[in-house]
Coordinates of C-alpha atoms and ligand atoms in Angstrom, one line a residue:
M1 CA 0.3 -0.3 0.2
I2 CA 0.9 3.2 -0.8
L3 CA 0.1 6.7 0.9
L4 CA -0.3 9.9 -0.8
V5 CA -0.2 13.5 0.7
D6 CA -2.1 15.5 -0.8
F7 CA -0.7 18.4 -0.9
G8 CA -3.7 20.2 -2.0
S9 CA -2.4 19.0 -5.7
Q10 CA -4.6 19.6 -9.4
T11 CA -4.0 16.2 -9.8
A12 CA -3.5 14.8 -6.7
H13 CA -6.3 12.5 -7.3
L14 CA -5.2 11.5 -10.5
I15 CA -1.3 10.7 -9.4
A16 CA -3.8 8.0 -7.1
R17 CA -5.8 6.9 -10.5
R18 CA -1.6 6.4 -12.1
L19 CA -0.2 4.3 -9.4
K20 CA -3.4 2.2 -8.7
T21 CA -3.4 1.6 -13.4
L22 CA 0.0 -0.3 -11.9
G23 CA -1.0 -2.0 -9.4
A24 CA -0.6 -0.6 -6.3
N25 CA -3.2 -0.2 -3.2
V26 CA -3.0 4.2 -2.6
A27 CA -5.1 6.0 0.5
I28 CA -5.0 9.6 0.5
V29 CA -4.3 11.3 3.6
T30 CA -4.3 15.7 4.2
P31 CA -0.5 17.0 5.7
E32 CA -1.9 16.9 9.3
E33 CA -2.4 13.1 9.6
A34 CA 0.5 11.9 7.1
F35 CA 2.9 11.1 9.8
E36 CA 0.4 9.2 11.9
K37 CA -1.3 7.4 9.3
A38 CA 2.5 6.5 7.8
K39 CA 2.7 4.9 11.5
A40 CA -0.5 3.3 12.0
L41 CA -0.7 2.0 8.0
S42 CA 2.9 0.9 7.4
P43 CA 3.2 1.4 3.7
Q44 CA 5.6 0.7 1.5
G45 CA 6.1 4.0 0.2
I46 CA 5.1 7.3 0.4
V47 CA 4.4 9.7 -2.2
F48 CA 4.1 13.4 -1.5
S49 CA 1.5 15.2 -4.4
G50 CA 2.0 19.2 -5.8
G51 CA 0.8 21.9 -4.1
P52 CA -0.7 25.5 -5.1
Q53 CA 1.6 27.6 -2.2
S54 CA 4.7 28.4 -1.6
V55 CA 6.7 26.4 1.7
Y56 CA 7.6 30.2 2.6
A57 CA 3.6 31.4 2.6
E58 CA 1.7 31.9 5.9
G59 CA 0.0 28.5 6.2
A60 CA 1.7 26.7 3.6
P61 CA 0.5 23.2 4.4
T62 CA 3.7 20.6 5.9
V63 CA 4.3 17.3 7.5
D64 CA 6.0 16.6 10.8
K65 CA 9.0 15.8 10.2
E66 CA 9.0 12.8 12.3
I67 CA 7.5 11.6 9.0
F68 CA 11.3 11.1 7.3
T69 CA 12.5 9.1 10.2
L70 CA 10.3 6.0 9.4
N71 CA 12.8 4.5 6.5
I72 CA 9.9 4.6 3.9
P73 CA 10.7 5.3 0.8
I74 CA 9.1 8.7 -0.7
L75 CA 8.4 10.5 -4.1
A76 CA 8.3 13.6 -3.4
I77 CA 6.8 15.7 -6.0
C78 CA 6.7 19.7 -7.0
Y79 CA 5.6 20.4 -4.8
G80 CA 6.6 18.1 -1.7
F81 CA 10.1 18.6 -2.7
Q82 CA 10.2 21.6 -1.8
L83 CA 8.7 21.2 1.5
V84 CA 11.3 18.1 2.0
A85 CA 14.1 20.4 0.3
Y86 CA 13.4 23.4 3.5
L87 CA 12.6 21.2 5.7
L88 CA 15.5 18.6 5.9
G89 CA 18.3 22.2 5.3
G90 CA 18.1 23.2 2.1
K91 CA 17.4 26.5 0.1
V92 CA 13.7 27.1 -2.1
I93 CA 14.3 29.9 -3.4
G94 CA 10.6 31.7 -4.8
E95 CA 9.6 33.2 -8.0
K96 CA 11.3 30.1 -9.7
R97 CA 8.4 29.6 -12.1
E98 CA 8.5 26.6 -15.6
Y99 CA 5.1 26.0 -16.1
G100 CA 3.9 23.4 -19.6
P101 CA 7.3 21.6 -21.4
A102 CA 11.2 20.7 -20.4
T103 CA 13.4 18.8 -21.1
L104 CA 14.3 16.5 -18.5
H105 CA 18.5 15.8 -18.8
M106 CA 19.9 13.2 -16.7
T107 CA 23.4 14.1 -15.3
N108 CA 23.4 10.3 -13.5
S109 CA 21.3 7.6 -14.7
Q110 CA 22.4 4.7 -12.6
W111 CA 20.3 4.8 -9.3
P112 CA 17.2 2.5 -10.2
I113 CA 14.8 5.0 -9.7
A114 CA 16.0 6.5 -13.1
K115 CA 16.0 3.5 -15.0
N116 CA 14.5 3.3 -18.7
I117 CA 13.6 6.9 -18.7
P118 CA 16.3 8.0 -21.6
N119 CA 18.2 12.0 -21.0
D120 CA 16.3 14.5 -22.9
S121 CA 12.8 13.3 -22.6
T122 CA 10.0 15.8 -21.6
V123 CA 8.8 16.1 -18.6
W124 CA 6.0 19.0 -18.0
M125 CA 6.4 21.4 -14.9
S126 CA 4.3 23.3 -13.1
H127 CA 5.9 25.6 -10.3
G128 CA 6.3 28.7 -9.0
D129 CA 9.1 27.5 -6.6
A130 CA 12.1 25.4 -7.4
I131 CA 15.3 24.4 -5.3
E132 CA 17.5 26.7 -4.9
E133 CA 20.1 24.0 -2.2
L134 CA 19.3 20.3 -1.6
P135 CA 19.8 19.2 1.2
E136 CA 23.3 17.4 3.0
G137 CA 22.3 13.7 1.5
Y138 CA 21.3 14.6 -1.7
A139 CA 22.9 12.9 -5.5
V140 CA 21.7 15.4 -8.7
I141 CA 19.5 12.7 -11.6
G142 CA 18.5 14.8 -13.7
T143 CA 17.9 18.9 -14.8
T144 CA 16.5 21.3 -16.7
E145 CA 17.4 24.4 -18.3
H146 CA 16.1 26.7 -16.2
V147 CA 16.3 24.6 -12.6
P148 CA 18.9 22.4 -11.6
Y149 CA 17.5 19.8 -9.7
A150 CA 14.5 18.1 -11.2
F151 CA 15.4 15.0 -9.7
A152 CA 17.5 14.1 -7.0
K153 CA 18.0 11.2 -4.7
D154 CA 19.2 10.9 -1.1
E155 CA 19.8 7.7 -1.4
K156 CA 20.3 6.5 2.7
K157 CA 17.3 8.5 3.8
K158 CA 15.0 7.3 0.5
I159 CA 14.0 10.7 -0.7
T160 CA 13.8 10.8 -3.9
G161 CA 12.6 14.4 -5.2
I162 CA 11.6 15.1 -8.7
L163 CA 10.2 18.5 -9.7
F164 CA 8.4 17.7 -12.6
H165 CA 5.0 15.8 -13.0
P166 CA 5.7 12.2 -13.9
E167 CA 1.8 11.7 -12.9
V168 CA 0.3 13.9 -16.3
E169 CA 0.1 12.2 -19.3
H170 CA 2.7 14.4 -21.6
T171 CA 5.7 13.4 -18.8
Q172 CA 7.2 11.2 -21.5
Y173 CA 8.2 8.9 -19.1
G174 CA 6.2 9.2 -16.4
K175 CA 5.1 5.9 -15.6
E176 CA 8.3 4.4 -15.7
L177 CA 8.9 6.7 -13.5
L178 CA 6.3 5.9 -10.9
Q179 CA 7.1 2.0 -11.8
N180 CA 10.6 2.4 -10.4
F181 CA 9.5 4.1 -7.3
L182 CA 6.8 1.3 -7.1
D183 CA 9.2 -1.3 -7.5
A184 CA 11.4 0.2 -5.0
C185 CA 8.8 0.4 -2.6
G186 CA 8.7 -3.7 -3.1
V187 CA 4.8 -3.2 -4.6
I188 CA 3.1 -6.3 -6.2
P189 CA 1.2 -5.3 -9.0
E190 CA -2.9 -5.9 -7.7
N191 CA -5.2 -6.6 -10.8
V192 CA -7.6 -3.9 -10.3
K193 CA -9.9 -2.7 -13.3
I194 CA -13.3 -1.2 -13.2
D195 CA -16.1 -3.3 -11.3
I196 CA -19.7 -1.5 -12.8
E197 CA -21.9 -3.8 -11.2
K198 CA -20.1 -2.3 -8.0
I199 CA -21.1 1.0 -8.9
V200 CA -24.5 -0.2 -9.8
D201 CA -24.8 -1.7 -6.2
E202 CA -23.9 1.6 -4.3
I203 CA -26.4 3.0 -6.7
Q204 CA -29.0 1.0 -5.6
V205 CA -28.2 1.0 -1.8
L206 CA -28.0 5.3 -2.2
V207 CA -31.6 5.1 -3.7
K208 CA -33.9 2.3 -2.1
D209 CA -37.2 3.2 -3.4
A210 CA -36.6 7.1 -3.9
Y211 CA -36.5 8.1 -7.4
V212 CA -34.0 10.2 -9.4
I213 CA -34.4 12.9 -11.7
G214 CA -31.6 13.6 -14.1
A215 CA -29.3 15.6 -16.1
I216 CA -28.3 14.5 -19.2
S217 CA -26.4 17.0 -21.2
G218 CA -25.7 14.9 -24.5
G219 CA -21.6 14.8 -23.2
V220 CA -20.3 11.2 -22.3
D221 CA -20.5 12.1 -19.0
S222 CA -23.9 11.9 -18.1
T223 CA -24.3 9.9 -20.3
V224 CA -22.6 6.9 -19.0
A225 CA -23.7 8.7 -15.4
G226 CA -27.5 8.5 -16.6
A227 CA -26.9 4.5 -18.4
L228 CA -25.6 3.1 -15.2
T229 CA -28.9 5.0 -12.9
A230 CA -31.5 3.8 -15.7
K231 CA -29.0 0.4 -15.2
A232 CA -29.5 0.1 -11.3
I233 CA -32.8 1.5 -10.9
G234 CA -34.9 1.5 -14.2
D235 CA -37.8 3.2 -14.4
H236 CA -37.8 5.1 -10.8
F237 CA -35.2 7.0 -13.6
V238 CA -36.1 10.7 -14.4
P239 CA -34.3 11.9 -17.2
M240 CA -34.3 15.5 -19.0
Y241 CA -32.4 17.7 -21.3
V242 CA -32.6 21.6 -20.2
E243 CA -32.4 23.8 -23.8
N244 CA -30.9 26.7 -22.8
G245 CA -29.4 28.3 -25.4
L246 CA -25.9 28.0 -24.8
M247 CA -26.2 24.5 -26.5
R248 CA -24.5 22.9 -29.4
E249 CA -27.0 22.5 -32.3
T250 CA -26.7 19.0 -32.9
N251 CA -27.4 18.0 -29.1
R252 CA -31.5 17.3 -28.8
K253 CA -30.9 14.9 -32.0
H254 CA -28.0 13.2 -29.7
V255 CA -29.8 13.2 -26.4
K256 CA -33.3 12.2 -27.9
A257 CA -31.2 9.3 -29.5
I258 CA -29.8 8.5 -25.8
F259 CA -33.5 8.4 -24.4
E260 CA -34.2 6.1 -26.8
H261 CA -31.5 3.6 -25.9
F262 CA -32.1 3.8 -22.5
G263 CA -35.7 3.3 -23.0
I264 CA -37.7 5.3 -20.5
K265 CA -39.4 8.0 -21.0
A266 CA -37.8 11.9 -20.8
A267 CA -38.5 15.3 -20.6
I268 CA -37.3 18.1 -22.7
V269 CA -37.6 21.4 -21.7
D270 CA -36.9 24.5 -23.3
C271 CA -35.9 28.4 -22.0
E272 CA -33.1 29.9 -24.1
E273 CA -34.9 33.3 -23.4
E274 CA -35.3 33.2 -19.8
M275 CA -31.7 32.0 -19.5
L276 CA -30.6 34.5 -21.7
K277 CA -32.9 37.0 -19.4
R278 CA -30.9 35.8 -16.3
L279 CA -27.5 36.5 -18.4
K280 CA -28.1 39.7 -19.0
G281 CA -25.7 42.3 -17.6
L282 CA -23.4 39.6 -16.1
D283 CA -19.5 39.9 -17.7
D284 CA -17.2 37.9 -14.9
P285 CA -16.7 34.6 -15.9
E286 CA -17.8 33.4 -12.3
E287 CA -20.9 35.4 -11.7
K288 CA -22.0 33.8 -15.3
R289 CA -21.0 30.0 -13.8
K290 CA -23.4 30.7 -10.4
A291 CA -26.3 32.6 -12.6
I292 CA -26.3 28.8 -15.2
G293 CA -25.9 26.9 -12.6
K294 CA -29.2 28.2 -10.3
F295 CA -30.5 28.4 -13.6
Y296 CA -30.4 25.0 -13.8
I297 CA -31.4 24.2 -10.3
D298 CA -34.0 26.4 -10.2
I299 CA -35.8 24.3 -13.7
F300 CA -35.3 20.8 -12.3
E301 CA -36.9 21.9 -8.8
G302 CA -39.7 23.0 -11.4
E303 CA -40.2 20.4 -12.3
M304 CA -39.0 17.7 -9.3
E305 CA -42.9 19.4 -8.5
K306 CA -44.5 17.9 -11.3
Y307 CA -43.2 14.7 -11.1
I308 CA -43.7 14.1 -6.7
K309 CA -47.4 15.5 -7.7
A310 CA -47.2 12.8 -10.3
G311 CA -46.6 10.5 -7.3
K312 CA -42.9 10.1 -8.4
D313 CA -41.1 10.7 -4.9
I314 CA -37.8 12.7 -6.6
R315 CA -35.6 12.8 -4.0
F316 CA -32.0 12.8 -6.4
L317 CA -30.7 14.7 -8.9
M318 CA -28.2 13.1 -10.9
Q319 CA -25.6 14.8 -12.8
G320 CA -22.5 13.7 -14.9
T321 CA -19.4 14.7 -12.4
I322 CA -16.5 13.9 -13.0
Y323 CA -12.2 14.3 -11.0
S324 CA -11.4 17.5 -12.6
D325 CA -14.4 19.0 -12.4
V326 CA -14.6 18.2 -8.6
I327 CA -10.4 19.1 -7.9
E328 CA -10.5 22.1 -10.4
S329 CA -13.9 23.7 -8.3
K330 CA -11.8 22.7 -5.3
G331 CA -12.6 19.9 -4.0
T332 CA -10.0 18.5 -1.1
K333 CA -9.2 20.4 1.2
H334 CA -5.4 22.3 0.5
A335 CA -6.4 22.2 -3.9
D336 CA -7.0 25.9 -5.0
K337 CA -10.0 27.1 -6.9
I338 CA -9.8 27.3 -10.9
K339 CA -12.8 27.6 -11.4
S340 CA -16.9 26.9 -10.8
H341 CA -17.7 23.5 -13.0
H342 CA -21.6 25.5 -12.5
N343 CA -21.7 21.5 -11.5
V344 CA -19.9 21.3 -8.7
G345 CA -18.9 24.6 -6.7
G346 CA -21.7 26.2 -9.0
L347 CA -24.2 24.5 -7.3
P348 CA -26.2 26.9 -4.6
E349 CA -25.5 26.3 -0.8
K350 CA -29.3 25.4 -0.2
M351 CA -30.7 22.4 -2.7
K352 CA -33.1 20.6 -2.4
L353 CA -32.4 17.0 -3.9
R354 CA -29.6 15.4 -2.8
L355 CA -27.1 14.1 -5.5
L356 CA -26.0 11.0 -7.0
E357 CA -23.3 10.8 -8.9
P358 CA -21.8 7.7 -10.2
V359 CA -19.2 8.7 -12.1
R360 CA -17.3 11.5 -9.9
E361 CA -14.5 9.4 -9.2
Y362 CA -13.3 8.8 -12.6
Y363 CA -11.1 10.4 -15.3
K364 CA -13.0 10.7 -18.6
D365 CA -11.1 8.3 -20.7
E366 CA -12.3 6.1 -18.0
V367 CA -16.0 7.0 -17.9
R368 CA -15.4 6.2 -22.4
Q369 CA -14.0 3.1 -20.3
I370 CA -17.0 2.3 -18.7
G371 CA -19.4 3.7 -21.2
A372 CA -17.7 0.5 -23.8
L373 CA -18.0 -1.8 -21.1
L374 CA -21.6 -1.0 -20.6
G375 CA -22.9 -1.1 -24.6
L376 CA -23.1 1.7 -25.0
P377 CA -22.5 3.2 -28.8
K378 CA -19.3 4.4 -30.2
D379 CA -20.9 7.5 -31.1
F380 CA -22.5 8.8 -26.7
I381 CA -18.7 8.0 -26.0
S382 CA -16.7 8.9 -28.6
K383 CA -18.7 13.0 -28.3
Q384 CA -16.5 15.9 -28.0
P385 CA -16.6 17.4 -24.0
F386 CA -18.8 20.5 -23.8
P387 CA -19.1 22.3 -21.0
G388 CA -21.9 22.1 -19.0
P389 CA -22.4 25.7 -19.1
G390 CA -21.7 25.5 -22.4
Y391 CA -21.5 28.5 -25.0
G392 CA -21.9 30.7 -22.1
V393 CA -18.0 30.3 -21.4
R394 CA -16.6 30.6 -24.3
I395 CA -18.5 34.2 -24.7
R396 CA -15.6 36.2 -23.0
G397 CA -18.0 39.2 -21.6
E398 CA -21.8 39.7 -21.6
V399 CA -24.0 36.7 -23.2
T400 CA -26.3 38.5 -25.7
K401 CA -28.6 36.5 -28.2
E402 CA -26.5 38.2 -31.7
R403 CA -23.6 37.4 -29.8
L404 CA -24.7 33.8 -29.2
A405 CA -25.3 33.3 -32.5
K406 CA -22.0 34.4 -34.3
E407 CA -20.5 31.6 -31.0
K408 CA -22.5 29.2 -33.0
H409 CA -22.3 30.5 -36.4
A410 CA -18.2 29.8 -36.3
D411 CA -18.7 26.9 -34.2
R412 CA -20.7 25.3 -36.7
I413 CA -18.1 26.1 -39.1
L414 CA -15.0 25.1 -37.2
L415 CA -16.8 21.8 -36.5
E416 CA -17.2 21.9 -40.3
E417 CA -14.1 22.4 -41.5
L418 CA -12.7 19.6 -39.6
E419 CA -14.5 17.0 -40.4
K420 CA -14.2 17.4 -43.4
A421 CA -10.1 17.7 -43.3
D422 CA -10.6 14.0 -40.8
V423 CA -9.4 15.8 -37.9
L424 CA -12.7 16.8 -35.7
Q425 CA -11.7 12.7 -34.0
K426 CA -8.5 12.8 -33.3
V427 CA -8.5 16.0 -31.1
F428 CA -9.8 16.2 -27.4
I429 CA -11.9 19.7 -27.9
S430 CA -12.5 22.3 -30.7
F431 CA -14.8 25.4 -30.1
P432 CA -14.6 29.5 -31.3
V433 CA -14.3 31.8 -28.0
M434 CA -15.6 35.6 -28.6
T435 CA -12.4 36.3 -26.9
G436 CA -14.8 40.0 -26.6
A437 CA -11.7 42.4 -27.9
N438 CA -12.2 44.5 -31.5
S439 CA -10.2 44.8 -33.9
V440 CA -9.6 46.6 -37.1
A441 CA -10.3 44.9 -40.7
V442 CA -10.5 46.2 -44.3
K443 CA -14.1 44.8 -46.5
G444 CA -14.8 46.3 -49.2
D445 CA -12.2 48.7 -49.0
G446 CA -13.7 50.4 -45.7
R447 CA -12.5 50.1 -42.4
F448 CA -14.0 47.3 -40.1
F449 CA -14.3 46.9 -36.7
G450 CA -15.2 43.7 -35.1
E451 CA -15.0 41.3 -33.0
V452 CA -12.1 38.5 -33.2
I453 CA -12.7 34.9 -32.8
A454 CA -9.8 32.4 -31.4
L455 CA -9.8 29.2 -32.1
R456 CA -8.9 26.5 -29.3
I457 CA -8.1 22.9 -30.6
V458 CA -6.5 20.8 -28.2
E459 CA -4.8 17.0 -27.6
S460 CA -6.0 15.6 -24.2
Q461 CA -6.5 12.2 -22.7
D462 CA -6.4 13.3 -19.0
V463 CA -7.9 16.4 -19.0
M464 CA -5.2 17.2 -16.7
T465 CA -2.8 18.3 -19.2
A466 CA -3.4 19.2 -22.5
T467 CA -0.5 20.8 -25.7
W468 CA -2.6 22.4 -28.3
A469 CA -3.3 20.2 -31.9
R470 CA -0.9 21.0 -35.2
I471 CA -3.6 21.3 -37.5
P472 CA -2.2 21.4 -41.3
Y473 CA -2.0 25.6 -42.0
E474 CA -4.0 25.2 -45.1
V475 CA -7.3 24.1 -42.6
L476 CA -6.5 27.3 -40.2
Q477 CA -6.6 29.1 -43.0
R478 CA -9.7 27.6 -44.6
I479 CA -11.7 27.8 -41.1
S480 CA -10.4 31.2 -40.9
S481 CA -11.2 32.7 -44.0
R482 CA -15.0 31.2 -43.8
I483 CA -15.6 33.1 -40.1
V484 CA -14.1 36.6 -41.5
N485 CA -16.3 36.2 -44.5
E486 CA -19.7 34.2 -43.2
V487 CA -20.0 35.5 -39.7
I488 CA -20.6 39.3 -39.4
G489 CA -19.2 41.0 -37.4
I490 CA -15.9 39.5 -36.6
S491 CA -12.6 40.8 -38.0
R492 CA -10.6 38.4 -37.4
V493 CA -9.4 35.5 -36.2
V494 CA -6.2 34.0 -34.3
Y495 CA -5.3 30.3 -33.4
D496 CA -4.0 29.8 -29.4
I497 CA -0.8 28.2 -28.9
S498 CA -0.6 27.5 -24.9
T499 CA -0.6 24.4 -23.1
K500 CA -2.7 23.4 -19.8
P501 CA -1.1 23.7 -18.0
P502 CA -0.7 26.8 -17.2
A503 CA -3.6 28.3 -20.1
T504 CA -6.8 26.0 -19.5
M505 CA -8.7 24.8 -22.6
E506 CA -11.3 27.1 -21.7
W507 CA -10.9 30.7 -21.9
E508 CA -12.8 31.0 -18.9
Ligands
XMP601 P1 -10.5 23.6 -18.6 O1 -10.8 24.7 -19.4 O2 -10.8 23.7 -17.4 O3 -10.9 22.3 -19.1 O4 -9.3 23.3 -18.8 C1 -11.0 21.3 -19.1 C2 -12.3 20.1 -19.4 O5 -13.6 20.6 -18.5 C3 -14.8 21.1 -19.5 N1 -14.6 22.8 -18.1 C4 -16.2 22.8 -17.0 N2 -17.9 21.9 -17.6 N3 -18.6 22.9 -16.8 C5 -18.2 21.9 -16.8 O6 -19.5 21.2 -16.7 C6 -17.8 24.1 -16.6 O7 -17.3 24.8 -15.9 C7 -16.2 23.4 -17.6 N4 -15.5 24.2 -17.4 C8 -14.4 23.8 -18.3 C9 -14.4 21.5 -20.7 O8 -14.6 22.0 -21.8 C10 -12.9 20.8 -20.5 O9 -13.4 19.1 -21.6

């Protein structure tokens, strides 16, 4: 068993998942309880996650130094490594930022922890501070252009420190590094696989005889969550689709097909005008998310009353929340809030319904795997993700009817051209952003001052990291020309070439 100390990392759960995939048993604990748990549970190894703080910040999470005397192998990642250095007599310097890809130069490959990690591979960084001086007893294993101590080890104390993130998919040999650590801990792999029956049983135990109203957006997550709920409780599940005008135009048809697949009578609620009214005058992203979240709950509570009057005792609201939504909405003790995913942090404090979130513990690729295990059609589980607040977070600033129409038009063009170029199925997500910035163009010899659209097209598997898609120039050119020519009021198209981290996929 491996003890994972969560210092508030966006990827703590992902580290656990990677270790589990490699056959380890993982228990996640807070820094405050780490030492006591390490004594009580006698883990084979301990992993320190990263975290959003600086070790110098007031109230920064820390561990009881006695944990280093237990002689259990420790893998300290990012903040975890900085904390080890800080607590054991090294020196951490602030303001030494590095986000995104870096090249790991191996200076010392003979240690078992460096097995199968070739020189100059790509690692993914996301740190604000770095280590200037290592504590005594450390050997340097790897460096990057910006940090001298990216990878180091104290063989005697069995502590390995790394500033990069082995858990994210874009670190080329992250899996090898984690495997080396598990080998050093003597972990013998257990066969782990997703247990559908267990998830279904858990839904039945929680819901008992009650009814569940379910928000189906047409996206993979809510479709899979809905399929699990339908499997667990049959027609005690009341699936519903809210057409608030912020969804893709083709979505309604897609959702109808999903409902047909469930074989359960579903409801479609139309409320586009009311949604726009509630968004009027709002330009702060968090306020927009909250307004959309609140509206969505109001609709469900209203619908629920109707069903209750008809004799159906609805006590739960099912949502397709997945783990990356939870963590970005500050789902763990020391994590920073990135934004309120409308189905997590955006929920009103007092709700009449309890939440049922069958895929809350899983990542996107796992959710797709669950969908495949349930036998859902490929079309249902290979669909591009689309955020719950929809176009509401793809229009910077106020969402008006006119800007929404432009966003939809540009999105239609983007989808068509990516499909034609056979790129659509190969990227994780693609969308235009109404940036709210204006620029000058010359249209038909006349000056024209219109809005700039940014294209965001990224590749990712687990959502936590992403790179911008290398779309052929001629495809980008066609998309740009069509948007500027066909979408009224658009002056210019730019391509977003930011990696995640630091940039998130969505702009808001
Ligand atoms: P970010 O922008 O966080 O996007 O890198 C990661 C994934 O999450 C989706 N996303 C959201 N989904 N409510 C949602 O239901 C939200 O507020 C939200 N914000 C981002 C995004 O589309 C991508 O798939």
